[in-house]
Amino acid sequence: MKTNYMAYQRVKQPKISDVIMEQLEAMILEGSLKPGQKLLPERELALQFEVSRPSLREALQKLAARGLINSRQGGGSYVAENVGNSFVDPLMELFSSHPEAQYDLLEFRHALEGVTAYYAALRCTDADRERLRACHEHLQEAHDAKQFTKETKADADFHLAIAEASHNAVLLHTMRALFTLLQKNIYSNLESIYPKRDTRALIHDQHSVLLQAILDGDAEAARNAAHDHLAFVEDAIVEQGKESTRLQRAMRRSSV
C-alpha cells in the first residue's frame, strides 16, 4: 500500500529573521533583556547569532512593529521602556496616595513575595546568588550610612532580584510592573516605622535571614522568612498608627 505523502503538510523552514525574533522575545520574557536596555550594535548581534545583518535588521523591525523595541536614528536599538509597565496608570497613583491601599499592597506582597522567595530558593543559579549578594551588600552599605532614600531603593532592588532568581516570567514581570509602586510602599512604610527604636535593625536582620534561606536552597524557610518580614512591617505600621492616634488625643486634651 502506497503512502500518500501529499496528505501531510509541507514542512517549511522558518525564516532566519523569525528565529532571531523568537530568541530576542524569549530574552525579554525571561528578563535577560530589561526595559530600556540598549541592545548590542547590529554588527555584534549578527556575529553572536551567526546571521547576516539584513536578517537581523528584519528581526529588529518586526520587534519594533510589535512595540517590544525602539530604534533610535544613529543611536541603536533599545528594549521598550514600557515593557511590563501595564500597572503604571492613574489608579496606581491612587494606590500610592491612599493609606488604606497600603495595607492591601502589603497583603498582595505577602502572596507574591512568599512564592518568589520559595522558587528563588529552588531555582537560583550561581549568577543569581552573586546578584542577590551584591544587592544585599548595597542595602548593607546604605543601612550602615543611614542613607534612608538609598536604603529604600536598595530594599526594592533586593526584592526584585529575588523575583528574577525565581525564574518565573509572570512573577518577575508582575514585580517589575509594580516596582515603582513597591518602592513608594517601602519608602512610606519605613518612613513611618523607622523612628521606633530597634525597628530599623530588626528589618535589616530579616533581609539577611531571607537571603541566607535562598542561598541555602531552603524553599520553605525562604517563604517563611518573606512572610515573617512582611508581617513584622504590617504589625509595626499598625502599632505606629495607634501610637500616633494616642499622641494626638493627648495633645488635644492638653490644649483644653
Tab-separated table of N, CA, C and O in Angstrom, residues 119-133 161-162 164-167 211 214-217:
chain	number	residue	atom	x	y	z
A	119	TYR	N	10.464	29.959	45.099
A	119	TYR	CA	11.039	29.474	43.843
A	119	TYR	C	12.482	29.943	43.649
A	119	TYR	O	13.279	29.242	43.010
A	120	ALA	N	12.819	31.102	44.192
A	120	ALA	CA	14.210	31.558	44.104
A	120	ALA	C	15.130	30.585	44.833
A	120	ALA	O	16.225	30.264	44.356
A	121	ALA	N	14.692	30.093	45.997
A	121	ALA	CA	15.495	29.119	46.745
A	121	ALA	C	15.664	27.818	45.971
A	121	ALA	O	16.722	27.180	46.018
A	122	LEU	N	14.637	27.431	45.235
A	122	LEU	CA	14.693	26.182	44.467
A	122	LEU	C	15.506	26.311	43.190
A	122	LEU	O	16.178	25.355	42.774
A	123	ARG	N	15.486	27.509	42.561
A	123	ARG	CA	15.974	27.630	41.188
A	123	ARG	C	17.169	28.545	40.978
A	123	ARG	O	17.703	28.595	39.878
A	124	CYS	N	17.575	29.299	41.983
A	124	CYS	CA	18.600	30.314	41.728
A	124	CYS	C	19.922	29.686	41.279
A	124	CYS	O	20.323	28.631	41.769
A	125	THR	N	20.549	30.354	40.338
A	125	THR	CA	21.828	29.917	39.780
A	125	THR	C	22.973	30.624	40.502
A	125	THR	O	22.743	31.498	41.345
A	126	ASP	N	24.207	30.267	40.146
A	126	ASP	CA	25.365	30.952	40.736
A	126	ASP	C	25.322	32.451	40.417
A	126	ASP	O	25.662	33.279	41.265
A	127	ALA	N	24.898	32.778	39.176
A	127	ALA	CA	24.805	34.192	38.790
A	127	ALA	C	23.739	34.910	39.617
A	127	ALA	O	23.926	36.067	40.024
A	128	ASP	N	22.623	34.233	39.886
A	128	ASP	CA	21.566	34.812	40.724
A	128	ASP	C	22.080	35.053	42.145
A	128	ASP	O	21.808	36.105	42.749
A	129	ARG	N	22.806	34.077	42.675
A	129	ARG	CA	23.339	34.218	44.038
A	129	ARG	C	24.293	35.406	44.130
A	129	ARG	O	24.281	36.144	45.115
A	130	GLU	N	25.100	35.557	43.087
A	130	GLU	CA	26.033	36.687	43.064
A	130	GLU	C	25.287	38.010	43.053
A	130	GLU	O	25.649	38.946	43.774
A	131	ARG	N	24.214	38.082	42.259
A	131	ARG	CA	23.431	39.320	42.197
A	131	ARG	C	22.710	39.579	43.522
A	131	ARG	O	22.650	40.718	43.990
A	132	LEU	N	22.164	38.538	44.133
A	132	LEU	CA	21.483	38.704	45.418
A	132	LEU	C	22.451	39.207	46.491
A	132	LEU	O	22.108	40.098	47.279
A	133	ARG	N	23.637	38.645	46.507
A	133	ARG	CA	24.648	39.106	47.484
A	133	ARG	C	25.011	40.566	47.231
A	133	ARG	O	25.161	41.348	48.182
A	161	ALA	N	15.383	41.430	42.779
A	161	ALA	CA	16.395	40.417	42.447
A	161	ALA	C	15.921	39.023	42.844
A	161	ALA	O	16.231	38.037	42.160
A	162	ILE	N	15.166	38.935	43.929
A	162	ILE	CA	14.600	37.642	44.343
A	162	ILE	C	13.603	37.159	43.288
A	162	ILE	O	13.590	35.971	42.923
A	164	GLU	N	13.683	37.887	40.126
A	164	GLU	CA	14.480	37.460	38.966
A	164	GLU	C	15.024	36.049	39.188
A	164	GLU	O	15.058	35.231	38.271
A	165	ALA	N	15.442	35.769	40.417
A	165	ALA	CA	16.019	34.461	40.740
A	165	ALA	C	14.968	33.352	40.771
A	165	ALA	O	15.312	32.168	40.757
A	166	SER	N	13.680	33.721	40.797
A	166	SER	CA	12.616	32.701	40.790
A	166	SER	C	12.487	32.019	39.437
A	166	SER	O	11.920	30.934	39.328
A	167	HIS	N	12.992	32.664	38.388
A	167	HIS	CA	12.919	32.147	37.009
A	167	HIS	C	11.488	31.808	36.609
A	167	HIS	O	11.225	30.813	35.934
A	211	LEU	N	17.800	36.249	52.725
A	211	LEU	CA	18.886	35.977	51.778
A	211	LEU	C	19.520	34.625	52.059
A	211	LEU	O	19.723	33.821	51.129
A	214	ILE	N	17.501	31.600	50.933
A	214	ILE	CA	17.540	31.417	49.469
A	214	ILE	C	18.884	30.826	49.059
A	214	ILE	O	18.943	29.882	48.264
A	215	LEU	N	19.978	31.366	49.607
A	215	LEU	CA	21.306	30.852	49.278
A	215	LEU	C	21.469	29.399	49.700
A	215	LEU	O	22.167	28.622	49.039
A	216	ASP	N	20.807	29.019	50.799
A	216	ASP	CA	20.874	27.634	51.284
A	216	ASP	C	19.986	26.692	50.481
A	216	ASP	O	20.057	25.472	50.661
A	217	GLY	N	19.122	27.265	49.630
A	217	GLY	CA	18.209	26.432	48.850
A	217	GLY	C	17.054	25.870	49.657
A	217	GLY	O	16.431	24.879	49.263
